[in-house]
Amino acid sequence: MKMDYKLKTLNISDLKADKNQPRKTFDDESLQHLAESILSNGLLNPIEVDENNIITDGERRWRAHKLARKKTITARIVKNKGTTEKLRRQLIFTLQDEEIPTEESYAAIVKLWDSDKKVHGLLPQASGGQEWCKNLGISSTTLSRAINYIGDKKENPRAV
């Protein structure tokens, strides 16, 4: 899933968080530590934004830049390939980065799975489902747990 991109320095104030980003929670203490690290070491990994300045990857780094009172940030500008591809990239970035709460990762996994299975007719334990999991960097067991958790939550939110 190689993407072509160009690096650019952007104004912090011009960027917008993606309301559909899988990560919904940000720990204040962790953000403060990241802001201090950025002030000491600079930004080691640019954020990623689409052509509308919506953050695809790096909302934590963007928030830490704001905390550090930085005015600009280095970003990779990527062409938006649609909602499903954007969610896939965000989920992969998030899973490879800092842990997010289980409920948030499960919700994003199931949302992407539901979208892809409609298009490709996938089943979790079939070879296509296993390949899908491998490409995302998760096990088929994680997919099954996510599907069960989200299904249980819909049926009985208080029990979950």
GROMACS .gro file of C-alpha atoms in nm:
model
  160
    1MET     CA    1   0.000   0.000   0.000
    2LYS     CA    2   0.274   0.243  -0.101
    3MET     CA    3   0.163   0.604  -0.124
    4ASP     CA    4   0.325   0.888  -0.315
    5TYR     CA    5   0.359   1.204  -0.111
    6LYS     CA    6   0.549   1.526  -0.072
    7LEU     CA    7   0.673   1.690   0.248
    8LYS     CA    8   0.563   2.040   0.331
    9THR     CA    9   0.577   2.274   0.630
   10LEU     CA   10   0.224   2.372   0.729
   11ASN     CA   11   0.075   2.615   0.978
   12ILE     CA   12  -0.064   2.433   1.282
   13SER     CA   13  -0.376   2.651   1.272
   14ASP     CA   14  -0.456   2.542   0.913
   15LEU     CA   15  -0.490   2.173   1.006
   16LYS     CA   16  -0.803   1.993   1.119
   17ALA     CA   17  -0.851   1.672   1.315
   18ASP     CA   18  -1.043   1.398   1.139
   19LYS     CA   19  -1.367   1.337   1.330
   20ASN     CA   20  -1.370   0.980   1.189
   21GLN     CA   21  -1.020   0.897   1.319
   22PRO     CA   22  -1.018   0.562   1.506
   23ARG     CA   23  -0.841   0.716   1.806
   24LYS     CA   24  -1.084   0.914   2.018
   25THR     CA   25  -0.892   0.957   2.345
   26PHE     CA   26  -0.567   1.141   2.410
   27ASP     CA   27  -0.388   1.123   2.744
   28ASP     CA   28  -0.292   1.473   2.864
   29GLU     CA   29   0.022   1.358   3.045
   30SER     CA   30   0.139   1.161   2.743
   31LEU     CA   31   0.078   1.464   2.519
   32GLN     CA   32   0.278   1.684   2.754
   33HIS     CA   33   0.570   1.439   2.743
   34LEU     CA   34   0.550   1.430   2.365
   35ALA     CA   35   0.545   1.813   2.351
   36GLU     CA   36   0.859   1.824   2.567
   37SER     CA   37   1.029   1.567   2.345
   38ILE     CA   38   0.940   1.766   2.034
   39LEU     CA   39   1.083   2.082   2.191
   40SER     CA   40   1.405   1.895   2.279
   41ASN     CA   41   1.447   1.671   1.977
   42GLY     CA   42   1.225   1.809   1.704
   43LEU     CA   43   0.959   1.616   1.517
   44LEU     CA   44   1.107   1.279   1.420
   45ASN     CA   45   0.814   1.157   1.212
   46PRO     CA   46   0.608   1.401   1.002
   47ILE     CA   47   0.232   1.391   1.032
   48GLU     CA   48   0.017   1.301   0.732
   49VAL     CA   49  -0.262   1.517   0.593
   50ASP     CA   50  -0.485   1.496   0.290
   51GLU     CA   51  -0.519   1.771   0.034
   52ASN     CA   52  -0.791   1.934   0.251
   53ASN     CA   53  -0.550   1.966   0.548
   54ILE     CA   54  -0.736   1.696   0.743
   55ILE     CA   55  -0.498   1.489   0.954
   56THR     CA   56  -0.476   1.126   0.842
   57ASP     CA   57  -0.192   1.029   1.076
   58GLY     CA   58  -0.034   1.221   1.361
   59GLU     CA   59  -0.312   1.389   1.556
   60ARG     CA   60  -0.115   1.325   1.879
   61ARG     CA   61   0.193   1.493   1.730
   62TRP     CA   62  -0.021   1.785   1.607
   63ARG     CA   63  -0.179   1.826   1.951
   64ALA     CA   64   0.167   1.811   2.113
   65HIS     CA   65   0.289   2.082   1.872
   66LYS     CA   66  -0.001   2.300   1.980
   67LEU     CA   67   0.086   2.236   2.347
   68ALA     CA   68   0.447   2.329   2.272
   69ARG     CA   69   0.319   2.650   2.108
   70LYS     CA   70   0.482   2.562   1.777
   71LYS     CA   71   0.345   2.753   1.478
   72THR     CA   72   0.432   2.504   1.202
   73ILE     CA   73   0.468   2.129   1.154
   74THR     CA   74   0.617   1.908   0.885
   75ALA     CA   75   0.358   1.700   0.704
   76ARG     CA   76   0.332   1.445   0.428
   77ILE     CA   77   0.059   1.551   0.188
   78VAL     CA   78  -0.122   1.247   0.050
   79LYS     CA   79  -0.398   1.220  -0.203
   80ASN     CA   80  -0.724   1.108  -0.045
   81LYS     CA   81  -0.809   0.760  -0.176
   82GLY     CA   82  -1.160   0.745  -0.025
   83THR     CA   83  -1.309   0.680   0.317
   84THR     CA   84  -1.228   0.309   0.339
   85GLU     CA   85  -0.864   0.349   0.236
   86LYS     CA   86  -0.826   0.644   0.473
   87LEU     CA   87  -0.967   0.441   0.764
   88ARG     CA   88  -0.737   0.151   0.674
   89ARG     CA   89  -0.431   0.376   0.685
   90GLN     CA   90  -0.540   0.541   1.009
   91LEU     CA   91  -0.603   0.207   1.175
   92ILE     CA   92  -0.266   0.069   1.065
   93PHE     CA   93  -0.088   0.383   1.185
   94THR     CA   94  -0.269   0.367   1.517
   95LEU     CA   95  -0.207  -0.003   1.570
   96GLN     CA   96   0.163   0.042   1.491
   97ASP     CA   97   0.192   0.346   1.717
   98GLU     CA   98   0.073   0.388   2.072
   99GLU     CA   99  -0.193   0.156   2.211
  100ILE     CA  100  -0.544   0.289   2.191
  101PRO     CA  101  -0.831   0.168   2.408
  102THR     CA  102  -0.960  -0.174   2.305
  103GLU     CA  103  -1.309  -0.045   2.235
  104GLU     CA  104  -1.176   0.217   1.992
  105SER     CA  105  -0.952  -0.026   1.805
  106TYR     CA  106  -1.226  -0.292   1.791
  107ALA     CA  107  -1.478  -0.038   1.658
  108ALA     CA  108  -1.237   0.073   1.385
  109ILE     CA  109  -1.145  -0.287   1.294
  110VAL     CA  110  -1.512  -0.386   1.261
  111LYS     CA  111  -1.600  -0.074   1.063
  112LEU     CA  112  -1.322  -0.146   0.814
  113TRP     CA  113  -1.404  -0.520   0.808
  114ASP     CA  114  -1.772  -0.447   0.736
  115SER     CA  115  -1.676  -0.215   0.453
  116ASP     CA  116  -1.426  -0.458   0.299
  117LYS     CA  117  -1.636  -0.772   0.337
  118LYS     CA  118  -1.920  -0.611   0.142
  119VAL     CA  119  -1.683  -0.537  -0.143
  120HIS     CA  120  -1.480  -0.860  -0.133
  121GLY     CA  121  -1.723  -1.111   0.025
  122LEU     CA  122  -1.478  -1.201   0.302
  123LEU     CA  123  -1.527  -1.444   0.591
  124PRO     CA  124  -1.311  -1.410   0.908
  125GLN     CA  125  -1.164  -1.763   0.908
  126ALA     CA  126  -1.143  -1.808   0.528
  127SER     CA  127  -0.816  -1.747   0.346
  128GLY     CA  128  -0.933  -1.404   0.226
  129GLY     CA  129  -1.016  -1.305   0.583
  130GLN     CA  130  -0.679  -1.430   0.709
  131GLU     CA  131  -0.500  -1.237   0.435
  132TRP     CA  132  -0.703  -0.926   0.527
  133CYS     CA  133  -0.593  -0.964   0.890
  134LYS     CA  134  -0.231  -1.017   0.789
  135ASN     CA  135  -0.233  -0.702   0.576
  136LEU     CA  136  -0.372  -0.505   0.870
  137GLY     CA  137  -0.121  -0.656   1.112
  138ILE     CA  138  -0.373  -0.832   1.336
  139SER     CA  139  -0.461  -1.196   1.400
  140SER     CA  140  -0.788  -1.355   1.290
  141THR     CA  141  -0.853  -1.408   1.662
  142THR     CA  142  -0.837  -1.031   1.714
  143LEU     CA  143  -1.084  -0.983   1.429
  144SER     CA  144  -1.322  -1.239   1.581
  145ARG     CA  145  -1.293  -1.078   1.924
  146ALA     CA  146  -1.363  -0.736   1.775
  147ILE     CA  147  -1.669  -0.860   1.584
  148ASN     CA  148  -1.803  -1.036   1.895
  149TYR     CA  149  -1.734  -0.739   2.123
  150ILE     CA  150  -1.900  -0.485   1.895
  151GLY     CA  151  -2.195  -0.722   1.833
  152ASP     CA  152  -2.239  -0.777   2.207
  153LYS     CA  153  -2.216  -0.404   2.269
  154LYS     CA  154  -2.493  -0.335   2.018
  155GLU     CA  155  -2.718  -0.603   2.169
  156ASN     CA  156  -2.656  -0.520   2.534
  157PRO     CA  157  -2.444  -0.206   2.594
  158ARG     CA  158  -2.461  -0.233   2.974
  159ALA     CA  159  -2.328  -0.588   2.980
  160VAL     CA  160  -2.016  -0.485   2.788
   0.00000   0.00000   0.00000
